[in-house]
Every structure is written in structure tokens, then in C-alpha cells.
PDB file of C-alpha atoms and ligand atoms in Angstrom:
ATOM      1  CA  UNK A1353      10.229  -9.514 -13.494  1.00 79.00           C
ATOM      2  CA  UNK A1354       7.026 -10.519 -11.834  1.00 89.00           C
ATOM      3  CA  UNK A1355       4.745  -7.646 -10.705  1.00 96.00           C
ATOM      4  CA  UNK A1356       3.703  -7.324  -6.577  1.00 97.00           C
ATOM      5  CA  UNK A1357       0.136  -7.318  -6.042  1.00 98.00           C
ATOM      6  CA  UNK A1358      -1.080  -6.023  -2.954  1.00 98.00           C
ATOM      7  CA  UNK A1359      -4.550  -5.579  -2.213  1.00 98.00           C
ATOM      8  CA  UNK A1360      -5.481  -2.821   0.331  1.00 98.00           C
ATOM      9  CA  UNK A1361      -9.574  -3.592   1.665  1.00 98.00           C
ATOM     10  CA  UNK A1362      -9.661  -0.628   3.467  1.00 98.00           C
ATOM     11  CA  UNK A1363     -13.158  -0.846   5.468  1.00 98.00           C
ATOM     12  CA  UNK A1364     -14.552  -2.862   3.173  1.00 98.00           C
ATOM     13  CA  UNK A1365     -16.245  -6.435   3.095  1.00 98.00           C
ATOM     14  CA  UNK A1366     -18.250  -8.542   5.983  1.00 98.00           C
ATOM     15  CA  UNK A1367     -16.894 -11.808   8.287  1.00 98.00           C
ATOM     16  CA  UNK A1368     -19.395 -13.785   6.465  1.00 98.00           C
ATOM     17  CA  UNK A1369     -17.897 -12.959   2.676  1.00 98.00           C
ATOM     18  CA  UNK A1370     -14.225 -13.579   3.953  1.00 98.00           C
ATOM     19  CA  UNK A1371     -13.729 -17.030   3.621  1.00 97.00           C
ATOM     20  CA  UNK A1372     -15.426 -17.398   0.081  1.00 97.00           C
ATOM     21  CA  UNK A1373     -12.683 -14.698  -1.211  1.00 98.00           C
ATOM     22  CA  UNK A1374      -9.805 -16.548   0.385  1.00 98.00           C
ATOM     23  CA  UNK A1375     -11.202 -19.625  -1.034  1.00 97.00           C
ATOM     24  CA  UNK A1376     -11.233 -18.263  -4.719  1.00 96.00           C
ATOM     25  CA  UNK A1377      -8.253 -15.881  -4.545  1.00 96.00           C
ATOM     26  CA  UNK A1378      -6.040 -19.342  -3.389  1.00 95.00           C
ATOM     27  CA  UNK A1379      -7.750 -20.807  -6.646  1.00 95.00           C
ATOM     28  CA  UNK A1380      -6.851 -17.090  -9.125  1.00 94.00           C
ATOM     29  CA  UNK A1381      -2.845 -18.109  -7.715  1.00 89.00           C
ATOM     30  CA  UNK A1382      -2.683 -14.655  -8.073  1.00 93.00           C
ATOM     31  CA  UNK A1383      -0.179 -14.543  -5.181  1.00 94.00           C
ATOM     32  CA  UNK A1384      -0.680 -10.948  -3.970  1.00 98.00           C
ATOM     33  CA  UNK A1385      -0.048  -9.278  -0.246  1.00 98.00           C
ATOM     34  CA  UNK A1386      -3.255  -8.644   1.334  1.00 98.00           C
ATOM     35  CA  UNK A1387      -4.089  -5.636   3.675  1.00 98.00           C
ATOM     36  CA  UNK A1388      -7.917  -6.688   5.363  1.00 98.00           C
ATOM     37  CA  UNK A1389      -9.590  -5.240   7.879  1.00 98.00           C
ATOM     38  CA  UNK A1390      -7.527  -5.947  11.024  1.00 98.00           C
ATOM     39  CA  UNK A1391     -10.212  -8.123  12.769  1.00 98.00           C
ATOM     40  CA  UNK A1392     -10.352 -10.396   9.707  1.00 98.00           C
ATOM     41  CA  UNK A1393      -6.411 -10.726   9.343  1.00 98.00           C
ATOM     42  CA  UNK A1394      -5.651 -14.082  10.951  1.00 98.00           C
ATOM     43  CA  UNK A1395      -8.148 -15.848   8.262  1.00 98.00           C
ATOM     44  CA  UNK A1396      -5.566 -14.445   5.501  1.00 98.00           C
ATOM     45  CA  UNK A1397      -2.396 -15.600   7.617  1.00 98.00           C
ATOM     46  CA  UNK A1398      -3.818 -19.315   8.478  1.00 98.00           C
ATOM     47  CA  UNK A1399      -3.976 -19.590   4.514  1.00 98.00           C
ATOM     48  CA  UNK A1400      -0.909 -18.656   4.346  1.00 97.00           C
ATOM     49  CA  UNK A1401      -1.528 -15.716   2.188  1.00 98.00           C
ATOM     50  CA  UNK A1402       0.835 -12.582   2.778  1.00 98.00           C
ATOM     51  CA  UNK A1403      -0.976 -10.524   5.130  1.00 98.00           C
ATOM     52  CA  UNK A1404      -0.694  -7.017   6.070  1.00 98.00           C
ATOM     53  CA  UNK A1405      -2.534  -3.955   8.486  1.00 98.00           C
ATOM     54  CA  UNK A1406      -3.296  -1.336   7.018  1.00 98.00           C
ATOM     55  CA  UNK A1407      -2.095   1.543  10.038  1.00 98.00           C
ATOM     56  CA  UNK A1408      -0.357   0.893  13.471  1.00 98.00           C
ATOM     57  CA  UNK A1409      -0.106   3.117  16.390  1.00 98.00           C
ATOM     58  CA  UNK A1410       4.359   4.106  17.101  1.00 98.00           C
ATOM     59  CA  UNK A1411       3.616   3.298  20.555  1.00 97.00           C
ATOM     60  CA  UNK A1412       4.410  -0.476  21.572  1.00 96.00           C
ATOM     61  CA  UNK A1413       1.337  -1.314  24.207  1.00 97.00           C
ATOM     62  CA  UNK A1414      -0.416   0.844  26.640  1.00 98.00           C
ATOM     63  CA  UNK A1415      -3.881   2.745  27.686  1.00 98.00           C
ATOM     64  CA  UNK A1416      -4.313   3.733  24.159  1.00 98.00           C
ATOM     65  CA  UNK A1417      -7.940   2.785  23.224  1.00 98.00           C
ATOM     66  CA  UNK A1418      -8.513   1.258  19.701  1.00 98.00           C
ATOM     67  CA  UNK A1419      -5.306   1.373  18.358  1.00 98.00           C
ATOM     68  CA  UNK A1420      -2.982  -1.626  16.932  1.00 98.00           C
ATOM     69  CA  UNK A1421       0.957  -1.972  17.753  1.00 98.00           C
ATOM     70  CA  UNK A1422       3.194  -3.258  15.226  1.00 98.00           C
ATOM     71  CA  UNK A1423       4.293  -5.748  18.127  1.00 98.00           C
ATOM     72  CA  UNK A1424       1.049  -6.703  17.861  1.00 98.00           C
ATOM     73  CA  UNK A1425       0.345  -7.359  14.601  1.00 98.00           C
ATOM     74  CA  UNK A1426       4.285  -9.201  14.272  1.00 98.00           C
ATOM     75  CA  UNK A1427       2.894 -11.368  16.936  1.00 98.00           C
ATOM     76  CA  UNK A1428      -0.063 -12.423  14.734  1.00 98.00           C
ATOM     77  CA  UNK A1429       1.599 -13.533  11.447  1.00 98.00           C
ATOM     78  CA  UNK A1430       1.748 -10.002   9.987  1.00 98.00           C
ATOM     79  CA  UNK A1431       4.718  -9.580   7.834  1.00 98.00           C
ATOM     80  CA  UNK A1432       3.672  -6.057   6.145  1.00 98.00           C
ATOM     81  CA  UNK A1433       2.572  -2.583   7.382  1.00 98.00           C
ATOM     82  CA  UNK A1434       0.829   0.285   5.091  1.00 98.00           C
ATOM     83  CA  UNK A1435       1.944   3.656   6.358  1.00 98.00           C
ATOM     84  CA  UNK A1436       0.620   7.368   5.427  1.00 98.00           C
ATOM     85  CA  UNK A1437      -2.322   6.152   3.120  1.00 98.00           C
ATOM     86  CA  UNK A1438      -3.496   9.350   1.900  1.00 98.00           C
ATOM     87  CA  UNK A1439      -6.577   8.272   3.212  1.00 98.00           C
ATOM     88  CA  UNK A1440      -5.255   8.630   6.798  1.00 98.00           C
ATOM     89  CA  UNK A1441      -3.166  11.568   5.889  1.00 98.00           C
ATOM     90  CA  UNK A1442      -6.178  13.424   4.645  1.00 97.00           C
ATOM     91  CA  UNK A1443      -9.343  12.159   7.133  1.00 98.00           C
ATOM     92  CA  UNK A1444      -7.360  11.609  10.510  1.00 98.00           C
ATOM     93  CA  UNK A1445      -4.855  14.024   9.682  1.00 98.00           C
ATOM     94  CA  UNK A1446      -1.439  12.279   9.761  1.00 98.00           C
ATOM     95  CA  UNK A1447       1.187  14.351  10.269  1.00 98.00           C
ATOM     96  CA  UNK A1448       4.775  13.072   8.446  1.00 98.00           C
ATOM     97  CA  UNK A1449       6.242  13.192  11.077  1.00 98.00           C
ATOM     98  CA  UNK A1450       3.804  11.033  12.705  1.00 98.00           C
ATOM     99  CA  UNK A1451       4.184   9.067   9.823  1.00 98.00           C
ATOM    100  CA  UNK A1452       7.970   8.828  10.514  1.00 98.00           C
ATOM    101  CA  UNK A1453       7.111   7.412  14.042  1.00 98.00           C
ATOM    102  CA  UNK A1454       5.350   4.831  12.590  1.00 98.00           C
ATOM    103  CA  UNK A1455       8.185   3.756  10.175  1.00 98.00           C
ATOM    104  CA  UNK A1456       9.748   3.385  12.513  1.00 98.00           C
ATOM    105  CA  UNK A1457       7.998   1.409  14.768  1.00 98.00           C
ATOM    106  CA  UNK A1458       7.032  -1.110  12.051  1.00 98.00           C
ATOM    107  CA  UNK A1459      10.115  -1.802  11.120  1.00 98.00           C
ATOM    108  CA  UNK A1460      11.713  -2.135  14.898  1.00 98.00           C
ATOM    109  CA  UNK A1461       9.109  -4.303  15.011  1.00 97.00           C
ATOM    110  CA  UNK A1462      10.585  -6.655  12.093  1.00 98.00           C
ATOM    111  CA  UNK A1463       7.653  -5.587   9.787  1.00 98.00           C
ATOM    112  CA  UNK A1464       8.301  -4.350   6.082  1.00 98.00           C
ATOM    113  CA  UNK A1465       6.881  -0.781   5.114  1.00 98.00           C
ATOM    114  CA  UNK A1466       4.918   0.187   1.834  1.00 98.00           C
ATOM    115  CA  UNK A1467       4.638   4.068   2.717  1.00 98.00           C
ATOM    116  CA  UNK A1468       2.498   5.553   0.288  1.00 98.00           C
ATOM    117  CA  UNK A1469       2.958   9.011  -1.324  1.00 98.00           C
ATOM    118  CA  UNK A1470       0.886  10.836  -3.390  1.00 98.00           C
ATOM    119  CA  UNK A1471       0.393  14.765  -4.169  1.00 97.00           C
ATOM    120  CA  UNK A1472      -3.012  16.911  -4.888  1.00 96.00           C
ATOM    121  CA  UNK A1473      -4.161  18.040  -7.969  1.00 94.00           C
ATOM    122  CA  UNK A1474      -3.116  21.399  -7.260  1.00 94.00           C
ATOM    123  CA  UNK A1475       0.214  20.811  -5.169  1.00 96.00           C
ATOM    124  CA  UNK A1476       3.375  20.903  -7.020  1.00 96.00           C
ATOM    125  CA  UNK A1477       4.300  17.024  -7.079  1.00 97.00           C
ATOM    126  CA  UNK A1478       8.036  17.430  -6.748  1.00 97.00           C
ATOM    127  CA  UNK A1479       7.678  19.635  -3.815  1.00 98.00           C
ATOM    128  CA  UNK A1480       5.168  17.345  -1.902  1.00 98.00           C
ATOM    129  CA  UNK A1481       6.520  14.415  -3.098  1.00 98.00           C
ATOM    130  CA  UNK A1482      10.085  15.604  -1.409  1.00 98.00           C
ATOM    131  CA  UNK A1483       8.750  16.593   1.680  1.00 98.00           C
ATOM    132  CA  UNK A1484       6.320  13.025   2.385  1.00 98.00           C
ATOM    133  CA  UNK A1485       9.855  10.989   2.071  1.00 98.00           C
ATOM    134  CA  UNK A1486      11.998  13.567   3.593  1.00 98.00           C
ATOM    135  CA  UNK A1487       9.983  13.742   6.704  1.00 98.00           C
ATOM    136  CA  UNK A1488       8.595   9.972   6.432  1.00 98.00           C
ATOM    137  CA  UNK A1489      12.709   8.748   6.019  1.00 98.00           C
ATOM    138  CA  UNK A1490      14.095  11.470   8.496  1.00 98.00           C
ATOM    139  CA  UNK A1491      17.062   9.091  10.132  1.00 98.00           C
ATOM    140  CA  UNK A1492      15.912   5.988   8.370  1.00 97.00           C
ATOM    141  CA  UNK A1493      18.121   3.369   7.118  1.00 95.00           C
ATOM    142  CA  UNK A1494      16.705   0.587   6.377  1.00 97.00           C
ATOM    143  CA  UNK A1495      14.799  -0.251   3.045  1.00 98.00           C
ATOM    144  CA  UNK A1496      11.548   0.360   2.787  1.00 98.00           C
ATOM    145  CA  UNK A1497       9.022  -0.005  -0.533  1.00 98.00           C
ATOM    146  CA  UNK A1498       6.822   3.165  -1.814  1.00 98.00           C
ATOM    147  CA  UNK A1499       3.421   2.980  -3.336  1.00 98.00           C
ATOM    148  CA  UNK A1500       3.274   6.425  -5.269  1.00 98.00           C
ATOM    149  CA  UNK A1501      -0.730   7.104  -4.719  1.00 98.00           C
ATOM    150  CA  UNK A1502      -1.238  10.452  -6.543  1.00 98.00           C
ATOM    151  CA  UNK A1503      -4.428  11.610  -4.016  1.00 97.00           C
ATOM    152  CA  UNK A1504      -6.800  13.033  -7.287  1.00 97.00           C
ATOM    153  CA  UNK A1505      -6.400   9.309  -8.665  1.00 97.00           C
ATOM    154  CA  UNK A1506      -7.749   7.449  -5.618  1.00 97.00           C
ATOM    155  CA  UNK A1507     -11.226   6.362  -6.712  1.00 95.00           C
ATOM    156  CA  UNK A1508     -11.654   8.553  -9.265  1.00 97.00           C
ATOM    157  CA  UNK A1509     -10.449   6.470 -12.322  1.00 95.00           C
ATOM    158  CA  UNK A1510      -8.482   9.124 -13.001  1.00 96.00           C
ATOM    159  CA  UNK A1511      -5.149   8.111 -14.326  1.00 96.00           C
ATOM    160  CA  UNK A1512      -1.620   9.554 -14.311  1.00 96.00           C
ATOM    161  CA  UNK A1513      -0.031   8.928 -18.273  1.00 95.00           C
ATOM    162  CA  UNK A1514       2.586   6.172 -18.653  1.00 96.00           C
ATOM    163  CA  UNK A1515       5.438   8.557 -19.311  1.00 97.00           C
ATOM    164  CA  UNK A1516       3.832  11.084 -16.036  1.00 97.00           C
ATOM    165  CA  UNK A1517       4.148   7.958 -14.082  1.00 97.00           C
ATOM    166  CA  UNK A1518       7.656   7.164 -14.943  1.00 98.00           C
ATOM    167  CA  UNK A1519       8.787  10.245 -14.357  1.00 98.00           C
ATOM    168  CA  UNK A1520       6.921  10.550 -10.901  1.00 98.00           C
ATOM    169  CA  UNK A1521       8.782   7.192  -9.862  1.00 98.00           C
ATOM    170  CA  UNK A1522      12.016   8.589 -11.011  1.00 98.00           C
ATOM    171  CA  UNK A1523      11.924  11.248  -9.249  1.00 98.00           C
ATOM    172  CA  UNK A1524      10.905   9.411  -6.300  1.00 98.00           C
ATOM    173  CA  UNK A1525      13.783   7.073  -6.734  1.00 98.00           C
ATOM    174  CA  UNK A1526      16.754   9.819  -7.225  1.00 98.00           C
ATOM    175  CA  UNK A1527      15.299  11.130  -3.412  1.00 98.00           C
ATOM    176  CA  UNK A1528      16.062   7.680  -2.145  1.00 97.00           C
ATOM    177  CA  UNK A1529      19.856   6.608  -1.881  1.00 95.00           C
ATOM    178  CA  UNK A1530      19.063   3.018  -2.758  1.00 96.00           C
ATOM    179  CA  UNK A1531      17.245   1.108  -5.534  1.00 96.00           C
ATOM    180  CA  UNK A1532      13.967   1.530  -3.767  1.00 97.00           C
ATOM    181  CA  UNK A1533      11.232  -0.701  -4.964  1.00 98.00           C
ATOM    182  CA  UNK A1534       7.789   1.667  -5.865  1.00 98.00           C
ATOM    183  CA  UNK A1535       4.317   0.481  -6.867  1.00 98.00           C
ATOM    184  CA  UNK A1536       1.809   2.849  -8.633  1.00 98.00           C
ATOM    185  CA  UNK A1537      -1.957   3.108  -6.677  1.00 98.00           C
ATOM    186  CA  UNK A1538      -4.726   5.042  -7.520  1.00 98.00           C
ATOM    187  CA  UNK A1539      -8.149   3.323  -9.873  1.00 97.00           C
ATOM    188  CA  UNK A1540      -5.829   0.700 -10.954  1.00 98.00           C
ATOM    189  CA  UNK A1541      -7.647  -2.529 -12.711  1.00 98.00           C
ATOM    190  CA  UNK A1542      -6.927  -4.771 -15.696  1.00 97.00           C
ATOM    191  CA  UNK A1543      -6.776  -2.454 -18.402  1.00 97.00           C
ATOM    192  CA  UNK A1544      -4.326   0.039 -15.602  1.00 97.00           C
ATOM    193  CA  UNK A1545      -2.650  -2.645 -15.113  1.00 97.00           C
ATOM    194  CA  UNK A1546      -2.456  -3.937 -19.084  1.00 96.00           C
ATOM    195  CA  UNK A1547      -0.858   0.021 -19.923  1.00 96.00           C
ATOM    196  CA  UNK A1548       1.578   0.625 -16.788  1.00 97.00           C
ATOM    197  CA  UNK A1549       2.770  -3.232 -16.834  1.00 96.00           C
ATOM    198  CA  UNK A1550       5.842  -2.154 -19.659  1.00 94.00           C
ATOM    199  CA  UNK A1551       6.858   0.766 -17.619  1.00 96.00           C
ATOM    200  CA  UNK A1552       9.935  -0.972 -15.963  1.00 96.00           C
ATOM    201  CA  UNK A1553      10.209   1.394 -12.895  1.00 97.00           C
ATOM    202  CA  UNK A1554       6.823  -0.042 -12.117  1.00 98.00           C
ATOM    203  CA  UNK A1555       7.439  -2.495  -9.689  1.00 98.00           C
ATOM    204  CA  UNK A1556       3.948  -3.570  -8.530  1.00 98.00           C
ATOM    205  CA  UNK A1557       0.148  -1.894  -7.982  1.00 98.00           C
ATOM    206  CA  UNK A1558      -1.603  -1.037  -4.903  1.00 98.00           C
ATOM    207  CA  UNK A1559      -4.911  -1.729  -5.592  1.00 98.00           C
ATOM    208  CA  UNK A1560      -7.923  -0.070  -3.704  1.00 98.00           C
ATOM    209  CA  UNK A1561     -11.856  -0.375  -4.838  1.00 97.00           C
ATOM    210  CA  UNK A1562     -11.379  -3.668  -7.505  1.00 98.00           C
ATOM    211  CA  UNK A1563      -9.247  -5.453  -4.113  1.00 98.00           C
ATOM    212  CA  UNK A1564     -12.557  -7.288  -3.098  1.00 97.00           C
ATOM    213  CA  UNK A1565     -13.797  -7.608  -6.530  1.00 96.00           C
ATOM    214  CA  UNK A1566     -13.688 -10.931  -7.742  1.00 96.00           C
ATOM    215  CA  UNK A1567     -13.903 -10.692 -11.216  1.00 96.00           C
ATOM    216  CA  UNK A1568     -11.118  -8.100 -11.808  1.00 97.00           C
ATOM    217  CA  UNK A1569      -8.786 -10.198  -9.665  1.00 97.00           C
ATOM    218  CA  UNK A1570      -9.366 -13.197 -12.456  1.00 97.00           C
ATOM    219  CA  UNK A1571      -8.524 -10.237 -15.160  1.00 97.00           C
ATOM    220  CA  UNK A1572      -5.488  -9.101 -12.704  1.00 97.00           C
ATOM    221  CA  UNK A1573      -4.374 -12.610 -13.014  1.00 96.00           C
ATOM    222  CA  UNK A1574      -4.237 -12.839 -16.877  1.00 95.00           C
ATOM    223  CA  UNK A1575      -2.977  -9.315 -17.441  1.00 95.00           C
ATOM    224  CA  UNK A1576      -0.265  -9.304 -14.966  1.00 92.00           C
ATOM    225  CA  UNK A1577       1.828 -12.147 -16.056  1.00 74.00           C
TER     226      UNK A1577
HETATM  227  P1  LIG B 625      -8.288   3.055  -5.819  1.00 68.36           P
HETATM  228  O1  LIG B 625      -7.421   3.242  -4.080  1.00 68.36           O
HETATM  229  O2  LIG B 625      -8.018   1.682  -5.824  1.00 68.36           O
HETATM  230  O3  LIG B 625      -9.782   2.410  -5.158  1.00 68.36           O
HETATM  231  O4  LIG B 625      -8.021   4.208  -6.404  1.00 68.36           O
HETATM  232  C1  LIG B 625      -6.193   2.283  -3.856  1.00 68.36           C
HETATM  233  C2  LIG B 625      -5.372   3.279  -2.374  1.00 68.36           C
HETATM  234  O5  LIG B 625      -6.273   3.369  -2.313  1.00 68.36           O
HETATM  235  O6  LIG B 625      -4.575   2.371  -2.139  1.00 68.36           O
END
């Protein structure tokens, strides 16, 4: 099966770069789900690119300066919400409880959810992932997508081996009572995809640093087939 490609721009790119980026992305024919910086989302939607939001607030509307709700994202034509990214957990101190509220809000607003989970180097991965998944998905029956991103692999060029990825994803699947789609993220480039695409348990890839690198995206298109 063709792997899902998710591009997380984080807080990168200037608006002057977006038009050319979109033009080339369409030409490459990679068909990714793009999570641009929110203020650029409309350009992607207008170009019929699957578009997501990198974070939402769990309230629907009101006096929450600087926040964006799931229903606002949906009203623009956004289809996906990325929830619980490592950077949100680490830098903005998002708890599993808050993440659970955000997932519920996103699902209520008809967004498809990609929940990010991942352990730090010194952690017992089973313990951490179990807690992130059980608390994050508490009282939720709708199906979501999980992105497994070991914190120690994000932006570091340190990649777990095939066997490790396979074992961890099977462990994640054992915690959920449906056949959940699991993506791998953490220092993904075309070489990593070439290696990990043979692992059936990996349904796709979440790409951060390389998501704005057009020449790497062209290579990714070549290996992902
Ligand atoms: P990276 O980021 O590809 O730069 O490691 C992945 C992510 O943060 O989603």
C-alpha cells in the first residue's frame, strides 16, 4: 500500500515562499497532507492540497487571544489536526489531559486527528506510550491516526532501527482496539523512507525538518512508490 506522507512545516517559511512551494509540490505529485503555519493554510486549501492544523485550542470560541479552534479550522476547509506534538508537550507543557480535550474537540468539529506520541531517550517506552495513549484517548471511540515520534529522534538524525520501529508500532497497535494507522516520524528523509518503507506496520511518515526542502521532497517521491 502507498505510504501516507505528512509534512509538518512547524514555524517555518515566509509567505513570499509559499506560492512557489505549492507550485512545485503539485508538480512533484507527492499528494501529502501538509501542516503549514496556520496563517498560510488557505493557500494550500485553495490549491486542493490536503491541509492540516498543527494545534488547536479545545474551546469552540470566545476570549482566548491567539488561539484557533477546531471549528474555525474546519470552517476554512482544514481536514486534519495534529495533536500532542512533542514540541507542544515539551515547550508548551501540554498534558495528556489537555491533549485528550483537544482530540475530543477536533473530532467534534469533524477534523481527522493525528496524535503524536513518543518517548524520551531515558524513558521506559512502553510505560510512556501506554500513558500517552490511554490518557490521550480516554473516552474516545472514534478512530484516529497515531504518529510515533521518539523525542530523541526529532531533528537529531538519530533513527531507530527497523526492528525497533516494528516492535514499538506493534506495541502501540496492541493498546488500541481497532487496526489503527501508525506513522513514523523523527529525522525522516528519503534514505529513512527507503529503509523503513519495507516495514508493513509503518503506514506512512511524518516529516518535519525536510518538509520544506524541495529537493528532498523530490527524492522522497522517487523512493516512496
Ligand atoms: P524532524 O521532525 O523530521 O525534523 O525530525 C519531525 C517532527 O517534529 O514532526
